[in-house]
């Protein structure tokens, strides 16, 4: 039996598929951004002089 608020009997399956698809897309974008950011050559600058620092600052 289809509830009155549903558009079709298979609406739940469609919404579940859309949710899983969007979740997978979000995770794929996050992994892609992480990989690209790891490959970049980061240059740390001294805040007072504006010149590059040879070692990574301690956080």
Short mmCIF file of N, CA, C and O in Angstrom, two decimals:
data_model
loop_
_atom_site.label_atom_id
_atom_site.label_comp_id
_atom_site.label_asym_id
_atom_site.label_seq_id
_atom_site.Cartn_x
_atom_site.Cartn_y
_atom_site.Cartn_z
N UNK A 1 0.84 -1.18 0.00
CA UNK A 1 0.00 0.00 0.00
C UNK A 1 0.89 1.25 0.00
O UNK A 1 1.84 1.35 0.78
N UNK A 2 0.60 2.17 -0.87
CA UNK A 2 1.37 3.41 -0.99
C UNK A 2 0.78 4.48 -0.08
O UNK A 2 -0.42 4.75 -0.15
N UNK A 3 1.61 5.08 0.80
CA UNK A 3 1.09 6.16 1.65
C UNK A 3 0.62 7.35 0.80
O UNK A 3 1.07 7.54 -0.32
N UNK A 4 -0.28 8.14 1.35
CA UNK A 4 -0.83 9.27 0.60
C UNK A 4 0.22 10.32 0.26
O UNK A 4 0.10 11.02 -0.73
N UNK A 5 1.27 10.43 1.08
CA UNK A 5 2.27 11.46 0.83
C UNK A 5 3.31 11.03 -0.20
O UNK A 5 4.15 11.81 -0.59
N UNK A 6 3.28 9.79 -0.66
CA UNK A 6 4.25 9.31 -1.64
C UNK A 6 3.78 9.58 -3.06
O UNK A 6 2.59 9.64 -3.33
N UNK A 7 4.75 9.72 -3.94
CA UNK A 7 4.43 9.92 -5.36
C UNK A 7 4.33 8.59 -6.09
O UNK A 7 3.62 8.47 -7.06
N UNK A 8 5.10 7.60 -5.63
CA UNK A 8 5.08 6.29 -6.27
C UNK A 8 5.44 5.22 -5.23
O UNK A 8 6.00 5.53 -4.19
N UNK A 9 5.15 3.96 -5.53
CA UNK A 9 5.47 2.90 -4.59
C UNK A 9 6.98 2.71 -4.39
O UNK A 9 7.42 2.23 -3.38
N UNK A 10 7.79 3.08 -5.37
CA UNK A 10 9.23 2.89 -5.29
C UNK A 10 9.98 4.17 -4.89
O UNK A 10 11.17 4.29 -5.10
N UNK A 11 9.28 5.13 -4.32
CA UNK A 11 9.90 6.40 -3.95
C UNK A 11 11.01 6.22 -2.91
O UNK A 11 12.05 6.86 -2.98
N UNK A 12 10.84 5.31 -1.97
CA UNK A 12 11.86 5.06 -0.96
C UNK A 12 13.15 4.56 -1.56
O UNK A 12 14.25 4.95 -1.14
N UNK A 13 13.06 3.68 -2.54
CA UNK A 13 14.27 3.16 -3.20
C UNK A 13 15.00 4.25 -3.96
O UNK A 13 16.23 4.32 -3.93
N UNK A 14 14.25 5.11 -4.61
CA UNK A 14 14.86 6.22 -5.36
C UNK A 14 15.57 7.18 -4.41
O UNK A 14 16.71 7.58 -4.66
N UNK A 15 14.91 7.53 -3.31
CA UNK A 15 15.54 8.45 -2.35
C UNK A 15 16.77 7.83 -1.72
O UNK A 15 17.78 8.52 -1.49
N UNK A 16 16.74 6.54 -1.43
CA UNK A 16 17.90 5.86 -0.86
C UNK A 16 19.05 5.84 -1.87
O UNK A 16 20.20 6.06 -1.50
N UNK A 17 18.75 5.60 -3.14
CA UNK A 17 19.79 5.59 -4.17
C UNK A 17 20.40 6.98 -4.34
O UNK A 17 21.62 7.12 -4.49
N UNK A 18 19.57 8.02 -4.30
CA UNK A 18 20.08 9.39 -4.40
C UNK A 18 20.96 9.72 -3.20
O UNK A 18 22.03 10.33 -3.35
N UNK A 19 20.55 9.32 -2.02
CA UNK A 19 21.35 9.56 -0.81
C UNK A 19 22.71 8.86 -0.90
O UNK A 19 23.74 9.47 -0.62
N UNK A 20 22.72 7.60 -1.28
CA UNK A 20 23.99 6.88 -1.41
C UNK A 20 24.85 7.48 -2.51
O UNK A 20 26.08 7.58 -2.37
N UNK A 21 24.24 7.90 -3.61
CA UNK A 21 25.00 8.52 -4.70
C UNK A 21 25.64 9.83 -4.28
O UNK A 21 26.81 10.09 -4.57
N UNK A 22 24.89 10.65 -3.57
CA UNK A 22 25.44 11.93 -3.11
C UNK A 22 26.51 11.72 -2.05
O UNK A 22 27.51 12.44 -2.02
N UNK A 23 26.35 10.73 -1.20
CA UNK A 23 27.37 10.42 -0.20
C UNK A 23 28.66 9.96 -0.88
O UNK A 23 29.76 10.38 -0.49
N UNK A 24 28.53 9.10 -1.87
CA UNK A 24 29.71 8.63 -2.59
C UNK A 24 30.40 9.77 -3.34
O UNK A 24 31.62 9.86 -3.36
N UNK A 25 29.62 10.67 -3.94
CA UNK A 25 30.18 11.81 -4.64
C UNK A 25 30.92 12.73 -3.67
O UNK A 25 32.03 13.20 -3.96
N UNK A 26 30.35 12.98 -2.50
CA UNK A 26 30.99 13.82 -1.49
C UNK A 26 32.32 13.21 -1.04
O UNK A 26 33.33 13.91 -0.96
N UNK A 27 32.33 11.92 -0.77
CA UNK A 27 33.57 11.26 -0.34
C UNK A 27 34.61 11.30 -1.45
O UNK A 27 35.79 11.54 -1.20
N UNK A 28 34.19 11.10 -2.70
CA UNK A 28 35.13 11.15 -3.83
C UNK A 28 35.73 12.54 -3.98
O UNK A 28 36.94 12.69 -4.23
N UNK A 29 34.93 13.58 -3.81
CA UNK A 29 35.44 14.95 -3.90
C UNK A 29 36.41 15.23 -2.77
O UNK A 29 37.48 15.82 -2.98
N UNK A 30 36.09 14.78 -1.56
CA UNK A 30 36.98 15.00 -0.41
C UNK A 30 38.32 14.28 -0.62
O UNK A 30 39.38 14.85 -0.33
N UNK A 31 38.30 13.06 -1.12
CA UNK A 31 39.55 12.32 -1.36
C UNK A 31 40.36 12.99 -2.46
O UNK A 31 41.58 13.13 -2.35
N UNK A 32 39.69 13.46 -3.51
CA UNK A 32 40.39 14.14 -4.61
C UNK A 32 41.06 15.42 -4.12
O UNK A 32 42.23 15.68 -4.43
N UNK A 33 40.36 16.21 -3.32
CA UNK A 33 40.93 17.45 -2.79
C UNK A 33 42.11 17.14 -1.87
O UNK A 33 43.13 17.82 -1.91
N UNK A 34 42.00 16.09 -1.07
CA UNK A 34 43.08 15.71 -0.17
C UNK A 34 44.32 15.30 -0.96
O UNK A 34 45.44 15.73 -0.64
N UNK A 35 44.15 14.49 -2.00
CA UNK A 35 45.29 14.04 -2.81
C UNK A 35 45.95 15.22 -3.51
O UNK A 35 47.18 15.34 -3.52
N UNK A 36 45.16 16.11 -4.09
CA UNK A 36 45.71 17.27 -4.79
C UNK A 36 46.45 18.17 -3.81
O UNK A 36 47.54 18.68 -4.12
N UNK A 37 45.90 18.37 -2.63
CA UNK A 37 46.56 19.25 -1.65
C UNK A 37 47.84 18.62 -1.11
O UNK A 37 48.78 19.34 -0.77
N UNK A 38 47.91 17.31 -1.02
CA UNK A 38 49.13 16.65 -0.57
C UNK A 38 50.25 16.77 -1.61
O UNK A 38 51.43 16.79 -1.25
N UNK A 39 49.90 16.84 -2.86
CA UNK A 39 50.91 16.91 -3.93
C UNK A 39 51.50 18.31 -4.11
O UNK A 39 52.53 18.47 -4.76
N UNK A 40 50.83 19.32 -3.57
CA UNK A 40 51.30 20.69 -3.73
C UNK A 40 52.55 20.93 -2.90
O UNK A 40 52.70 20.40 -1.82
N UNK A 41 53.42 21.77 -3.41
CA UNK A 41 54.62 22.15 -2.67
C UNK A 41 54.28 23.37 -1.83
O UNK A 41 54.14 24.47 -2.34
N UNK A 42 54.19 23.16 -0.54
CA UNK A 42 53.80 24.23 0.38
C UNK A 42 55.05 24.99 0.81
O UNK A 42 56.07 24.40 1.15
N UNK A 43 54.98 26.31 0.78
CA UNK A 43 56.07 27.16 1.22
C UNK A 43 55.57 27.96 2.42
O UNK A 43 54.61 28.71 2.31
N UNK A 44 56.24 27.76 3.57
CA UNK A 44 55.88 28.50 4.76
C UNK A 44 56.66 29.80 4.79
O UNK A 44 57.87 29.81 4.53
N UNK A 45 55.97 30.89 5.10
CA UNK A 45 56.60 32.19 5.15
C UNK A 45 56.69 32.68 6.59
O UNK A 45 55.79 32.47 7.39
N UNK A 46 57.80 33.37 6.88
CA UNK A 46 57.95 34.01 8.18
C UNK A 46 57.02 35.23 8.20
O UNK A 46 57.00 36.04 7.27
N UNK A 47 56.23 35.36 9.26
CA UNK A 47 55.24 36.44 9.31
C UNK A 47 55.88 37.81 9.45
O UNK A 47 55.30 38.81 9.04
N UNK A 48 57.06 37.87 10.02
CA UNK A 48 57.71 39.18 10.22
C UNK A 48 58.45 39.65 8.97
O UNK A 48 58.36 40.81 8.59
N UNK A 49 59.18 38.75 8.33
CA UNK A 49 60.00 39.15 7.19
C UNK A 49 59.34 38.86 5.85
O UNK A 49 59.65 39.49 4.85
N UNK A 50 58.44 37.87 5.82
CA UNK A 50 57.81 37.48 4.56
C UNK A 50 58.67 36.58 3.71
O UNK A 50 58.32 36.27 2.58
N UNK A 51 59.79 36.10 4.27
CA UNK A 51 60.69 35.22 3.53
C UNK A 51 60.38 33.76 3.86
O UNK A 51 59.88 33.46 4.94
N UNK A 52 60.70 32.85 2.94
CA UNK A 52 60.43 31.42 3.19
C UNK A 52 61.22 30.90 4.39
O UNK A 52 62.34 31.32 4.65
N UNK A 53 60.61 29.99 5.12
CA UNK A 53 61.23 29.35 6.27
C UNK A 53 61.74 27.98 5.83
O UNK A 53 61.06 27.28 5.07
N UNK A 54 62.94 27.60 6.29
CA UNK A 54 63.52 26.34 5.84
C UNK A 54 62.88 25.12 6.49
O UNK A 54 62.80 24.06 5.87
N UNK A 55 62.38 25.22 7.70
CA UNK A 55 61.77 24.08 8.37
C UNK A 55 60.30 24.36 8.64
O UNK A 55 59.87 25.51 8.72
N UNK A 56 59.58 23.29 8.82
CA UNK A 56 58.14 23.41 9.10
C UNK A 56 57.94 23.91 10.52
O UNK A 56 58.56 23.37 11.45
N UNK A 57 57.08 24.88 10.75
CA UNK A 57 56.87 25.39 12.10
C UNK A 57 56.16 24.39 13.00
O UNK A 57 55.33 23.61 12.53
N UNK A 58 56.49 24.40 14.28
CA UNK A 58 55.81 23.54 15.23
C UNK A 58 54.44 24.12 15.56
O UNK A 58 54.31 25.32 15.79
N UNK A 59 53.45 23.27 15.56
CA UNK A 59 52.09 23.75 15.84
C UNK A 59 51.74 23.58 17.28
O UNK A 59 51.77 22.80 17.98
#
